Tab-separated table of C-alpha atoms and ligand atoms in Angstrom:
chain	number	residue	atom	x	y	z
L	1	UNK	CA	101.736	75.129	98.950
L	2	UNK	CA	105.731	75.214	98.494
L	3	UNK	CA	107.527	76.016	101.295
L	4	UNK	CA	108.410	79.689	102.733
L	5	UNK	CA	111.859	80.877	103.652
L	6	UNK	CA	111.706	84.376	106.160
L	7	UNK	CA	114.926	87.023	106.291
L	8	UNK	CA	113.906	88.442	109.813
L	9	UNK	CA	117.459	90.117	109.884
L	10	UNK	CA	118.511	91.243	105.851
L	11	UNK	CA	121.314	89.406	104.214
L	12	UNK	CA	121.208	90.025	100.982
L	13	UNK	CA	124.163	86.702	100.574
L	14	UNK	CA	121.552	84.423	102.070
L	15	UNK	CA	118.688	86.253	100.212
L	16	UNK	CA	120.658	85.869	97.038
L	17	UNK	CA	120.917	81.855	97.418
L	18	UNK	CA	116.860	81.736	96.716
L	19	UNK	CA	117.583	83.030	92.853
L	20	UNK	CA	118.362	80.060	91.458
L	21	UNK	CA	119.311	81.916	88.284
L	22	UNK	CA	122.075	84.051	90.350
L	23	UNK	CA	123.923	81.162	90.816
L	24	UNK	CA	126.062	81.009	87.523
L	25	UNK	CA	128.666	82.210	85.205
L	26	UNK	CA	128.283	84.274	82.592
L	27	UNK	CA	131.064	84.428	79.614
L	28	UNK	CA	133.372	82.433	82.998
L	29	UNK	CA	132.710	85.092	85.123
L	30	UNK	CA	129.988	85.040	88.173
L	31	UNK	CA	126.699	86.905	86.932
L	32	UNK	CA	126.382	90.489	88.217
L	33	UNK	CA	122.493	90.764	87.288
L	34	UNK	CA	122.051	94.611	86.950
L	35	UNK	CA	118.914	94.596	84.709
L	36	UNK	CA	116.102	94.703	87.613
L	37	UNK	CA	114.710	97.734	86.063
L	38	UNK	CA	113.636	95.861	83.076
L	39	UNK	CA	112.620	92.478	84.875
L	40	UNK	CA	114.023	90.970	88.073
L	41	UNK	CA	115.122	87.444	89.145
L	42	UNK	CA	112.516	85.325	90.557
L	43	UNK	CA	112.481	83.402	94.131
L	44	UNK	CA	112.671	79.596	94.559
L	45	UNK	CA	109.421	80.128	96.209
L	46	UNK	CA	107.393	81.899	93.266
L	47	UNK	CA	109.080	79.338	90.816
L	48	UNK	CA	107.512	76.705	93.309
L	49	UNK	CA	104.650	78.250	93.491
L	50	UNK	CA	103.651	78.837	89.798
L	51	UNK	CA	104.706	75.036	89.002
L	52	UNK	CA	102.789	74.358	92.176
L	53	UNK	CA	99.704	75.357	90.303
L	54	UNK	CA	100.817	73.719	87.041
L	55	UNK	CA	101.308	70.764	88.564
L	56	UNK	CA	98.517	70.356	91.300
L	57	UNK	CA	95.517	72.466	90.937
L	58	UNK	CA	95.632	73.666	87.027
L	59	UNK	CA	91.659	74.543	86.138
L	60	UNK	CA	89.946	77.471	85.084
L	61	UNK	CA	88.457	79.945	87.474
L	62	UNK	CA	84.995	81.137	88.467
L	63	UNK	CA	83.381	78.597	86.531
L	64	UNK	CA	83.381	75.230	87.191
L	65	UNK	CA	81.560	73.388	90.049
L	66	UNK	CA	84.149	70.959	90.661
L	67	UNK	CA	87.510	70.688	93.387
L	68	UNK	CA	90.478	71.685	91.103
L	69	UNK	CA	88.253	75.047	89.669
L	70	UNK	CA	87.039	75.631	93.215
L	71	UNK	CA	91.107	75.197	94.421
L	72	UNK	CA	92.204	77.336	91.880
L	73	UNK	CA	89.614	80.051	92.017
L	74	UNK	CA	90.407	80.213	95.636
L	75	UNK	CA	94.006	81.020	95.305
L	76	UNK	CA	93.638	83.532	92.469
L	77	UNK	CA	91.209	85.213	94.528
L	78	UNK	CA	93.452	85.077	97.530
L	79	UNK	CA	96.125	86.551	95.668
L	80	UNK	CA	93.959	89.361	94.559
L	81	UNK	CA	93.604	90.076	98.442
L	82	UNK	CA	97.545	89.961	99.104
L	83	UNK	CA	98.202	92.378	96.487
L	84	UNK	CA	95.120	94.742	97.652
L	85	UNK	CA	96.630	95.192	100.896
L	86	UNK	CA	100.254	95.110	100.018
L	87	UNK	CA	99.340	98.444	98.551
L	88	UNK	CA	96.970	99.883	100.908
L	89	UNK	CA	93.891	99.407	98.458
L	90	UNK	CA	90.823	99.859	100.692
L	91	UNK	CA	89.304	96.465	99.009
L	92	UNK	CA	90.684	93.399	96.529
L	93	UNK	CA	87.764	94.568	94.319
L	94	UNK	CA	89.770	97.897	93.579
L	95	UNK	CA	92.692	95.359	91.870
L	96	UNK	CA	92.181	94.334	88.556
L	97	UNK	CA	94.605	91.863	86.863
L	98	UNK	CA	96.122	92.776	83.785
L	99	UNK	CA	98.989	91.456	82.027
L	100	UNK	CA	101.810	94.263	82.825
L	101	UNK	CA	101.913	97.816	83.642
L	102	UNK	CA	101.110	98.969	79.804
L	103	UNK	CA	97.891	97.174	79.395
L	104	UNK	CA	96.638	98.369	82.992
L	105	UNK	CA	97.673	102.170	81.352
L	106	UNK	CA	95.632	101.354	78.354
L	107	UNK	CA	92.831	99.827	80.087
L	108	UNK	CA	92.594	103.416	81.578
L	109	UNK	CA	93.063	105.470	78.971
L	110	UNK	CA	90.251	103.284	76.864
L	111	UNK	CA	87.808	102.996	79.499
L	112	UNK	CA	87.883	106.115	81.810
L	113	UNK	CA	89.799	108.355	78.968
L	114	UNK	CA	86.833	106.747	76.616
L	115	UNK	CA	84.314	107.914	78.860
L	116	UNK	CA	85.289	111.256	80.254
L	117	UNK	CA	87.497	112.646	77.846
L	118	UNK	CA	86.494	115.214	75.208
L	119	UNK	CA	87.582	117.295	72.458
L	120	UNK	CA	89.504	120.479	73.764
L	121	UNK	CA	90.240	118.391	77.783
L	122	UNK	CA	94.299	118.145	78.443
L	123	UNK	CA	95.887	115.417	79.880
L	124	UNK	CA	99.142	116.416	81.679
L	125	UNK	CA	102.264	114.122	81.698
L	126	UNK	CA	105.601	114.708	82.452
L	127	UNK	CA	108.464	114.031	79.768
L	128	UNK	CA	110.125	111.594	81.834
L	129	UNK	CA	107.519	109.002	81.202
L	130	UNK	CA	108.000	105.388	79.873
L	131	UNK	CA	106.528	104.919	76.397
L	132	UNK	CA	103.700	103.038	78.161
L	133	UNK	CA	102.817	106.109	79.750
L	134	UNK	CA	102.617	108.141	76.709
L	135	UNK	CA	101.286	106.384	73.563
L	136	UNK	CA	98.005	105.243	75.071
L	137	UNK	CA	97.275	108.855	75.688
L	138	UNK	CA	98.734	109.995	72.435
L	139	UNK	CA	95.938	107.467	71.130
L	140	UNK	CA	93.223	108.514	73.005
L	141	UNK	CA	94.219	112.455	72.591
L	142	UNK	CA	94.107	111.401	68.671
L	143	UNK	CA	90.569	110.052	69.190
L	144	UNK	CA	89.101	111.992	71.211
L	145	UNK	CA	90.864	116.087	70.078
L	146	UNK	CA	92.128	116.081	73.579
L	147	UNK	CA	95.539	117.696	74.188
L	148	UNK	CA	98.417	116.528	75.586
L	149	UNK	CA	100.963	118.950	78.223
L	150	UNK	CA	104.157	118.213	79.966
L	151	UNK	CA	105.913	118.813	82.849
L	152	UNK	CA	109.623	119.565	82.137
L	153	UNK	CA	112.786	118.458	83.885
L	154	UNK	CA	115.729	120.229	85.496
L	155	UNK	CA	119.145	119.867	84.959
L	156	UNK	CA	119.379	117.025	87.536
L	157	UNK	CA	116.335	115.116	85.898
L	158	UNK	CA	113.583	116.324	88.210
L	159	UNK	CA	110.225	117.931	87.966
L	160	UNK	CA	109.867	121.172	87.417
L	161	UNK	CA	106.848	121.886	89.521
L	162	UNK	CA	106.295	125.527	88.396
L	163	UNK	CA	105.056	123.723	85.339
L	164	UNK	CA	102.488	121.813	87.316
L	165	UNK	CA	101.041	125.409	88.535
L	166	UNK	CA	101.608	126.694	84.497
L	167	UNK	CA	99.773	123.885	83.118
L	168	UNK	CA	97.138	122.084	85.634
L	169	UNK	CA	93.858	124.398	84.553
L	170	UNK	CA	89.701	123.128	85.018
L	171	UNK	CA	90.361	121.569	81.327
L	172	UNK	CA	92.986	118.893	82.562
L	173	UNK	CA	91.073	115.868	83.233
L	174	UNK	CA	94.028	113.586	84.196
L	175	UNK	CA	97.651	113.462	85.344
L	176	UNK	CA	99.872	110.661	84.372
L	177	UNK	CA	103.292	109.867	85.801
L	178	UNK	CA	105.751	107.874	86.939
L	179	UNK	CA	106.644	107.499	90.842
L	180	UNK	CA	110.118	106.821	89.999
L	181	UNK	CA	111.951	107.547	86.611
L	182	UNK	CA	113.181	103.667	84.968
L	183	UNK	CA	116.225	106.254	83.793
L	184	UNK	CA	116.913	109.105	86.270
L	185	UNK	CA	115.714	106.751	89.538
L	186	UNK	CA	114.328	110.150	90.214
L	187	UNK	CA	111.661	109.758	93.150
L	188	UNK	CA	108.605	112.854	92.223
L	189	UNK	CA	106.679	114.382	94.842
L	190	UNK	CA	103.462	112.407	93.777
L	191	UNK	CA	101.558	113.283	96.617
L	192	UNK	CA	102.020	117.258	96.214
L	193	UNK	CA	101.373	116.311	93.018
L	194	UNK	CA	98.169	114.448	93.372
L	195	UNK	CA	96.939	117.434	96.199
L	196	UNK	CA	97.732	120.133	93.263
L	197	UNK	CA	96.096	118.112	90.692
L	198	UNK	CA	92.734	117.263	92.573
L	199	UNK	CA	92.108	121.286	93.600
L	200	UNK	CA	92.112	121.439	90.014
L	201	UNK	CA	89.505	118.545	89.405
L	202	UNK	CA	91.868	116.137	87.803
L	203	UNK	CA	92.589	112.186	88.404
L	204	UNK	CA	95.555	110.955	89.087
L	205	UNK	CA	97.174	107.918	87.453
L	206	UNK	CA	100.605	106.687	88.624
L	207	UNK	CA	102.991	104.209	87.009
L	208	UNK	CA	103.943	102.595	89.920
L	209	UNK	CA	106.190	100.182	87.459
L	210	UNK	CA	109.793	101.000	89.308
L	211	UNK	CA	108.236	101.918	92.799
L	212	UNK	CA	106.198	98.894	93.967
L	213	UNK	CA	108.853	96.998	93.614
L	214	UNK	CA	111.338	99.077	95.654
L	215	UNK	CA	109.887	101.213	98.257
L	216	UNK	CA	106.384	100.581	100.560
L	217	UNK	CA	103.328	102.211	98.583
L	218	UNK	CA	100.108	102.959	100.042
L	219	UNK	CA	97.865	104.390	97.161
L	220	UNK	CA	95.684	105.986	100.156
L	221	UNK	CA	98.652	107.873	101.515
L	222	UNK	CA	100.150	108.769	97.901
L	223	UNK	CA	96.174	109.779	97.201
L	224	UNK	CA	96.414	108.427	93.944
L	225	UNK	CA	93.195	107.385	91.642
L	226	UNK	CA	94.765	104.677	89.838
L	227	UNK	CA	98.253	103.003	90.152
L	228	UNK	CA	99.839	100.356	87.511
L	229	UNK	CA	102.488	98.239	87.919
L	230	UNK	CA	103.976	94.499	86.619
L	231	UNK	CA	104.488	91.605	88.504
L	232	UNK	CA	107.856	90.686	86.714
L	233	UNK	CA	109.525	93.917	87.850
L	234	UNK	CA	108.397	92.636	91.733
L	235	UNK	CA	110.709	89.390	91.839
L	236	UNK	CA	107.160	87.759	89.951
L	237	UNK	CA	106.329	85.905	87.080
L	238	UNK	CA	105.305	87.936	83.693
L	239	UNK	CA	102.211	87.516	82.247
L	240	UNK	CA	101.114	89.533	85.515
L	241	UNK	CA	100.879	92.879	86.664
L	242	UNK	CA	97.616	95.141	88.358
L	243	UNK	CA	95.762	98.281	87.880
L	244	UNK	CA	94.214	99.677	91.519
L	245	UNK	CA	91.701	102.256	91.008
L	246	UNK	CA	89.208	104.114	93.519
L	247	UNK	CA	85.865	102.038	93.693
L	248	UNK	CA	83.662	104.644	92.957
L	249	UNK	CA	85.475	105.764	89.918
L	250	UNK	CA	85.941	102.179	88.423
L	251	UNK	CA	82.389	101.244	89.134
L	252	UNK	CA	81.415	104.397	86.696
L	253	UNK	CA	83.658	103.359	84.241
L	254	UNK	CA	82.633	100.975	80.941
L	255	UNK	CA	84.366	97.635	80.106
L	256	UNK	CA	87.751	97.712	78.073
L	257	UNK	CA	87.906	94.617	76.629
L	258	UNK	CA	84.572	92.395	75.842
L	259	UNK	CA	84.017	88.630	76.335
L	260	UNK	CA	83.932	86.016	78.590
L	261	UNK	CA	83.961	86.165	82.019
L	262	UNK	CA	82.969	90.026	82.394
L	263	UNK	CA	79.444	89.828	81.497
L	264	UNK	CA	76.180	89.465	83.588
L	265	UNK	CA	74.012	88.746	80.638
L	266	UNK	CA	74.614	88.372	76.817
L	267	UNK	CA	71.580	88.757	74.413
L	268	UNK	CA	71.854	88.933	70.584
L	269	UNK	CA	71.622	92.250	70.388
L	270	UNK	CA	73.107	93.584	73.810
L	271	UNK	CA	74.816	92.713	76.932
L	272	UNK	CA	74.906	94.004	80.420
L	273	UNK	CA	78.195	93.995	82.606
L	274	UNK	CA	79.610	92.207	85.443
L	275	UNK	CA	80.599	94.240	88.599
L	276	UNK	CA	83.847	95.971	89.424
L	277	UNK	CA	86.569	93.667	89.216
L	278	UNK	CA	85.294	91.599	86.884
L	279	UNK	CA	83.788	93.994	84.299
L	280	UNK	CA	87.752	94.725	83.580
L	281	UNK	CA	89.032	90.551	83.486
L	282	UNK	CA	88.018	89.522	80.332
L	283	UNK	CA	89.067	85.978	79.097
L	284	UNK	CA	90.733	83.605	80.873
L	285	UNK	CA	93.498	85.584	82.935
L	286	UNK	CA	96.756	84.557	83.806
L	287	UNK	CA	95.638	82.691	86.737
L	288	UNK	CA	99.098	80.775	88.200
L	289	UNK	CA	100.954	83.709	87.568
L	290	UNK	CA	98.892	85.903	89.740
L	291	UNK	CA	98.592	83.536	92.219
L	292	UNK	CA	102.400	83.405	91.756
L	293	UNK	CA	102.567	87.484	91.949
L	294	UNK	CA	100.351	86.612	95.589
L	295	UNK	CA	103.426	84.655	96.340
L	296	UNK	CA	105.704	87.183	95.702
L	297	UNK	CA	104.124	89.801	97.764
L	298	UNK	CA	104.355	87.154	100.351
L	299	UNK	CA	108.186	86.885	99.797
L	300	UNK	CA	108.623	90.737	99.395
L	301	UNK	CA	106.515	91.219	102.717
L	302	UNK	CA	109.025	88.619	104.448
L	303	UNK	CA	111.866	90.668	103.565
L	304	UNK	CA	110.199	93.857	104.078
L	305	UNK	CA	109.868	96.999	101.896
L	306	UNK	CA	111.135	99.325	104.459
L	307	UNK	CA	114.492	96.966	104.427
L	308	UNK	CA	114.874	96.431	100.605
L	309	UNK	CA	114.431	100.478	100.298
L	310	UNK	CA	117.193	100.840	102.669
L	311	UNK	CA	119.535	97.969	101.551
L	312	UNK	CA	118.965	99.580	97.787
L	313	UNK	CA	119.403	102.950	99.069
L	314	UNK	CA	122.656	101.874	100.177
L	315	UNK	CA	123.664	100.299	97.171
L	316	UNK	CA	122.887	103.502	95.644
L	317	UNK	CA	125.390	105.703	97.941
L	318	UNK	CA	128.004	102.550	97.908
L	319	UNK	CA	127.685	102.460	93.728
L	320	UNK	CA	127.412	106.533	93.096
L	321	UNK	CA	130.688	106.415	95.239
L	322	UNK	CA	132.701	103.663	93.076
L	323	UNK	CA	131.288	105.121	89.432
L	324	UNK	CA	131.939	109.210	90.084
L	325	UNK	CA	135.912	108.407	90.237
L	326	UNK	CA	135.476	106.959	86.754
L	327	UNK	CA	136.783	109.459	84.127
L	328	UNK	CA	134.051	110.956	81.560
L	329	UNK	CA	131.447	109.089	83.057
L	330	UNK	CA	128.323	111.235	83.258
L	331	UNK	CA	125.422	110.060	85.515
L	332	UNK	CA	122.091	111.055	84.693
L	333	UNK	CA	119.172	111.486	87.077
L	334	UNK	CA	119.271	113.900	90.686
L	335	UNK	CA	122.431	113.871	93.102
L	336	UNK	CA	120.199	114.365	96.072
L	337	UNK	CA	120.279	111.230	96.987
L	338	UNK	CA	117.040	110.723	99.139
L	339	UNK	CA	115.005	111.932	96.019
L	340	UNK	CA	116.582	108.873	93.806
L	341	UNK	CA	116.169	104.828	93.518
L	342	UNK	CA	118.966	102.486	92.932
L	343	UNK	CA	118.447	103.114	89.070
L	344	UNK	CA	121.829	104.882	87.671
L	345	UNK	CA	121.817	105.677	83.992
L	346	UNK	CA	125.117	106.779	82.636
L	347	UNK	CA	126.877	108.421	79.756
L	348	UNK	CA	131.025	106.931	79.264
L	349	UNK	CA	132.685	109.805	77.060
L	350	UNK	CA	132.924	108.590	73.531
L	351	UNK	CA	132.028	104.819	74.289
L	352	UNK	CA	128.410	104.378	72.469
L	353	UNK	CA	126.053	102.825	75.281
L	354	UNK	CA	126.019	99.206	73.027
L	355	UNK	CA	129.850	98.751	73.363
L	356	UNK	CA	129.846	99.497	77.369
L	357	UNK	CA	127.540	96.666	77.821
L	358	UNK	CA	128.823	94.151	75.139
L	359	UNK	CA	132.369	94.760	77.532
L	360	UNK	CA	130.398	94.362	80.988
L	361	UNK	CA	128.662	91.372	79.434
L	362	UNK	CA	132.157	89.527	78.936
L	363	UNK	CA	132.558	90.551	82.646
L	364	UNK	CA	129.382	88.738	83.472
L	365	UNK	CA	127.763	92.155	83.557
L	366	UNK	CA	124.637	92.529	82.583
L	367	UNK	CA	123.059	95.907	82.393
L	368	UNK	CA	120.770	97.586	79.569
L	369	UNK	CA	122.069	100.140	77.279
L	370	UNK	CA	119.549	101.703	74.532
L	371	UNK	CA	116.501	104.162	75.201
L	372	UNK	CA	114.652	102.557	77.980
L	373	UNK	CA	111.642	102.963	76.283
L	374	UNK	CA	112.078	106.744	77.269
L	375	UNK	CA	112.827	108.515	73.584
L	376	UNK	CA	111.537	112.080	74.698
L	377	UNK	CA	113.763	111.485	78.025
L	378	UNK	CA	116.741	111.192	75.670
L	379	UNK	CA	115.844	113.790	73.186
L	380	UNK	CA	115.994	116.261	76.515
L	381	UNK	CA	118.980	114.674	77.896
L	382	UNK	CA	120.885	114.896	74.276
L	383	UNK	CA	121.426	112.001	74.069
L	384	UNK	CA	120.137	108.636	71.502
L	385	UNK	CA	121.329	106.266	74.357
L	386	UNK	CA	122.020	105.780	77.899
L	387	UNK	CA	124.058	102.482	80.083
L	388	UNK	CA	121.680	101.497	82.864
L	389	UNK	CA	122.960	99.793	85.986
L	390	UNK	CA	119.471	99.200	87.871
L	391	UNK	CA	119.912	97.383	91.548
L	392	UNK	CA	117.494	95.507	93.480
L	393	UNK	CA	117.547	93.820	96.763
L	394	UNK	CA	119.602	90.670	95.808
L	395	UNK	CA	122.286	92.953	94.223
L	396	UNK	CA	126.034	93.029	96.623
L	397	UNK	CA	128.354	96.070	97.016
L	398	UNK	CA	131.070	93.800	95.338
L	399	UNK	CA	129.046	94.184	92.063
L	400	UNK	CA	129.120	97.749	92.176
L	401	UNK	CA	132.911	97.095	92.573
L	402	UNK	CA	132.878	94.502	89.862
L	403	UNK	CA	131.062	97.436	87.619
L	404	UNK	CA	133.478	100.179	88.297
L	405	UNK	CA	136.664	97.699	87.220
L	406	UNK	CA	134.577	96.928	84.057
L	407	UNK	CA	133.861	100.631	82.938
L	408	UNK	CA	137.605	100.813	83.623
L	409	UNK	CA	137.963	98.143	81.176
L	410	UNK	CA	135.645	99.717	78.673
L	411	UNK	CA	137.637	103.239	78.879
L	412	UNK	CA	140.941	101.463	78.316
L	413	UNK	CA	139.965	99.209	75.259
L	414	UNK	CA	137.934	102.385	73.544
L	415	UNK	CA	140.824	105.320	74.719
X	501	LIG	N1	106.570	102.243	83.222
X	501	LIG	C1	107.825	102.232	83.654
X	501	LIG	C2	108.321	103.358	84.501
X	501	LIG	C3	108.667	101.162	83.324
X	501	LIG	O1	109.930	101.148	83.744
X	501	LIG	C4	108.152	100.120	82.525
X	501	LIG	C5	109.012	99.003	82.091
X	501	LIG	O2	110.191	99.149	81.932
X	501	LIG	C6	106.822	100.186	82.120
X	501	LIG	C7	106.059	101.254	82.485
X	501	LIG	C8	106.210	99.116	81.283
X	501	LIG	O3	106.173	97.920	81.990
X	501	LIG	P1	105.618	96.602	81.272
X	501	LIG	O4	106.498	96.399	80.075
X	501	LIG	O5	105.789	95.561	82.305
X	501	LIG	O6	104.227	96.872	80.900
């Protein structure tokens, strides 16, 4: 196994010199990388690891009687462990590897929502969701005559928990949502949440997509029945993300996808099903990159989630400070600070989102500007587009700095 490098005291200038891809220019400029809320940089050490496997131990899993299967099955297994605890799951066999945050939201929505929902049932979301939270319950709703709610916003982007107590009724089987908004950073109450929605007999599913990767979660604390999230957001490889769900409740629930590897037995006619993880791992999976993503929890545990929320949360304060002064810019998302993430989307005044990041870009700026897969977010904001600066814990006060002289830039060429 590659080597590991430890950051017992945080420096985010040291911690920066293990991403590789940090270390360049962009349009002759050094690269401010403010795009973690799409996909984040990867470690020397998850690089290593993933060619590691390429390289050394490359064989299928769970099947073959020989070293380099045995090897390989081992460390995918293993990895299944280090992600089980780095969320609190009470077992490995409650994580199931998928390939990203939407397909462990679809696997739900297929194989629970197949199961237990019915014609006239509501399934509550909130209208701040990610497109990967919505459509695969649009799909099911459209299947099944199930009905979808929402829980609204206020004007600083956050839930409006009166319409939890309007909406949740004994016909809401599920509640979907987002820990923290990929547009407004906003930070819900999921665990009030997840009390108000189990007095009522509902599930709870939470897109964990922008909060595993920023902030400790412990799905037996947040009291959550199901949590998604993707590797490639977590400083891991893509191709890699996990659905956790309570044992007893994925043990009930049929297979998603059929084939190889989740069976017990296969007859012409019929088959029966393997048990709980497996049932849900059809195919071949993605086996180095989740043995990579058991790398990365390894790095990300070395750091230390309490000290990359805190670093970020500073980054956050430092930034908010730097972009306010800017004329017409409008930021989107709560000013309470302790209920946000280092996620800042932004209007500039008559600047269209494309042309303030086409200007940061020839800064060496990169940030994403567009609809963040979060078109209902954007009807409600009144807006078609938002600039997103997202921050992670390689990012440097000096490229908030560096972002605040280019949004001067942009105002000046488009005055
Ligand atoms: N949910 C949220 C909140 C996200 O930010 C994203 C990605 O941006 C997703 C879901 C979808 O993630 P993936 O594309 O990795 O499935």
């Amino acid at each position: 196994m590659p080597a590991t490098a430890t950051f017992p005291i945080f420096d985010a200038l040291s911690l920066r010199r293990e991403f590789p891809i940090l270390n360049q220019q962009i349009n002759g400029k050094p690269l401010a990388f403010l795009d973690s809320a799409a996909s984040s940089q990867k470690p020397r050490r998850v690089i290593d690891c993933l060619e590691d496997y390429y390289r050394r131990y490359n064989a299928n899993v769970h099947r073959g009687i020989y070293k380099l299967s045995e090897e390989a099955t081992f460390a995918y297994e293993r990895a299944r462990g280090k992600v089980a605890k780095f969320i609190g799951a009470a077992s490995p066999r409650e994580v199931i590897f998928t390939r990203n945050t939407t397909e462990a939201i679809n696997l739900v929505a297929n194989a629970w929502g197949g199961a237990n929902i019915r014609a006239g049932d509501r399934i509550l979301l909130t209208v701040m969701e990610h497109h990967s939270n919505i459509v695969p319950w649009q799909m099911l709703a459209q299947r099944t005559g199930a009905k979808l709610d929402y829980i609204g916003i206020d004007g600083q982007g956050r839930l409006v928990l009166d319409d939890l107590d309007r909406l949740l009724t004994e016909r809401t089987k599920i509640v979907a949502l987002t820990h923290q908004s990929n547009v407004l950073g906003t930070i819900n109450p999921v665990r009030l949440i997840a009390e108000r929605a189990h007095a009522c007999g509902a599930l709870v599913l939470l897109d964990a997509a922008q909060s595993v990767p920023h902030m400790a979660v412990n799905v037996a604390e947040l009291d959550a029945d199901f949590l998604a999230f993707s590797g490639h957001k977590m400083c891991g490889p893509t191709g890699i993300g996990a659905l956790w769900g309570r044992r007893n409740i994925l043990e009930a629930m049929p297979p998603f996808l059929g084939g190889g590897s989740m069976i017990n037995l296969v007859e012409l006619e019929q088959s029966t099903y393997a048990d709980v993880p497996s049932r849900f791992e059809a195919g071949t999976p993605a086996i180095g990159e989740a043995i990579a993503l058991g790398e990365t929890v390894d790095f990300l545990n070395s750091v230390g989630m309490e000290t990359i929320y805190h670093h970020e949360h500073e980054l956050l304060c430092y930034a908010l400070d730097r972009l306010l002064v800017v004329p017409g810019l409008i930021i989107h998302g709560p000013n309470t600070l302790e209920e946000r993430g280092a996620t800042i989307a932004f209007s500039l005044e008559g600047v269209h989102p494309h042309d303030v990041a086409a200007v940061l870009d020839s800064e060496g700026i990169a940030v994403r500007a567009g609809h963040h897969c979060a078109q209902p977010l954007h009807r409600i904001l009144d807006v078609p587009a938002t600039t997103r600066a997202s921050f992670y814990l390689y990012n440097i006060p000096e490229e908030a700095d560096r972002l605040a002289v280019g949004l001067e830039k942009v105002r000046k060429l488009f005055a």
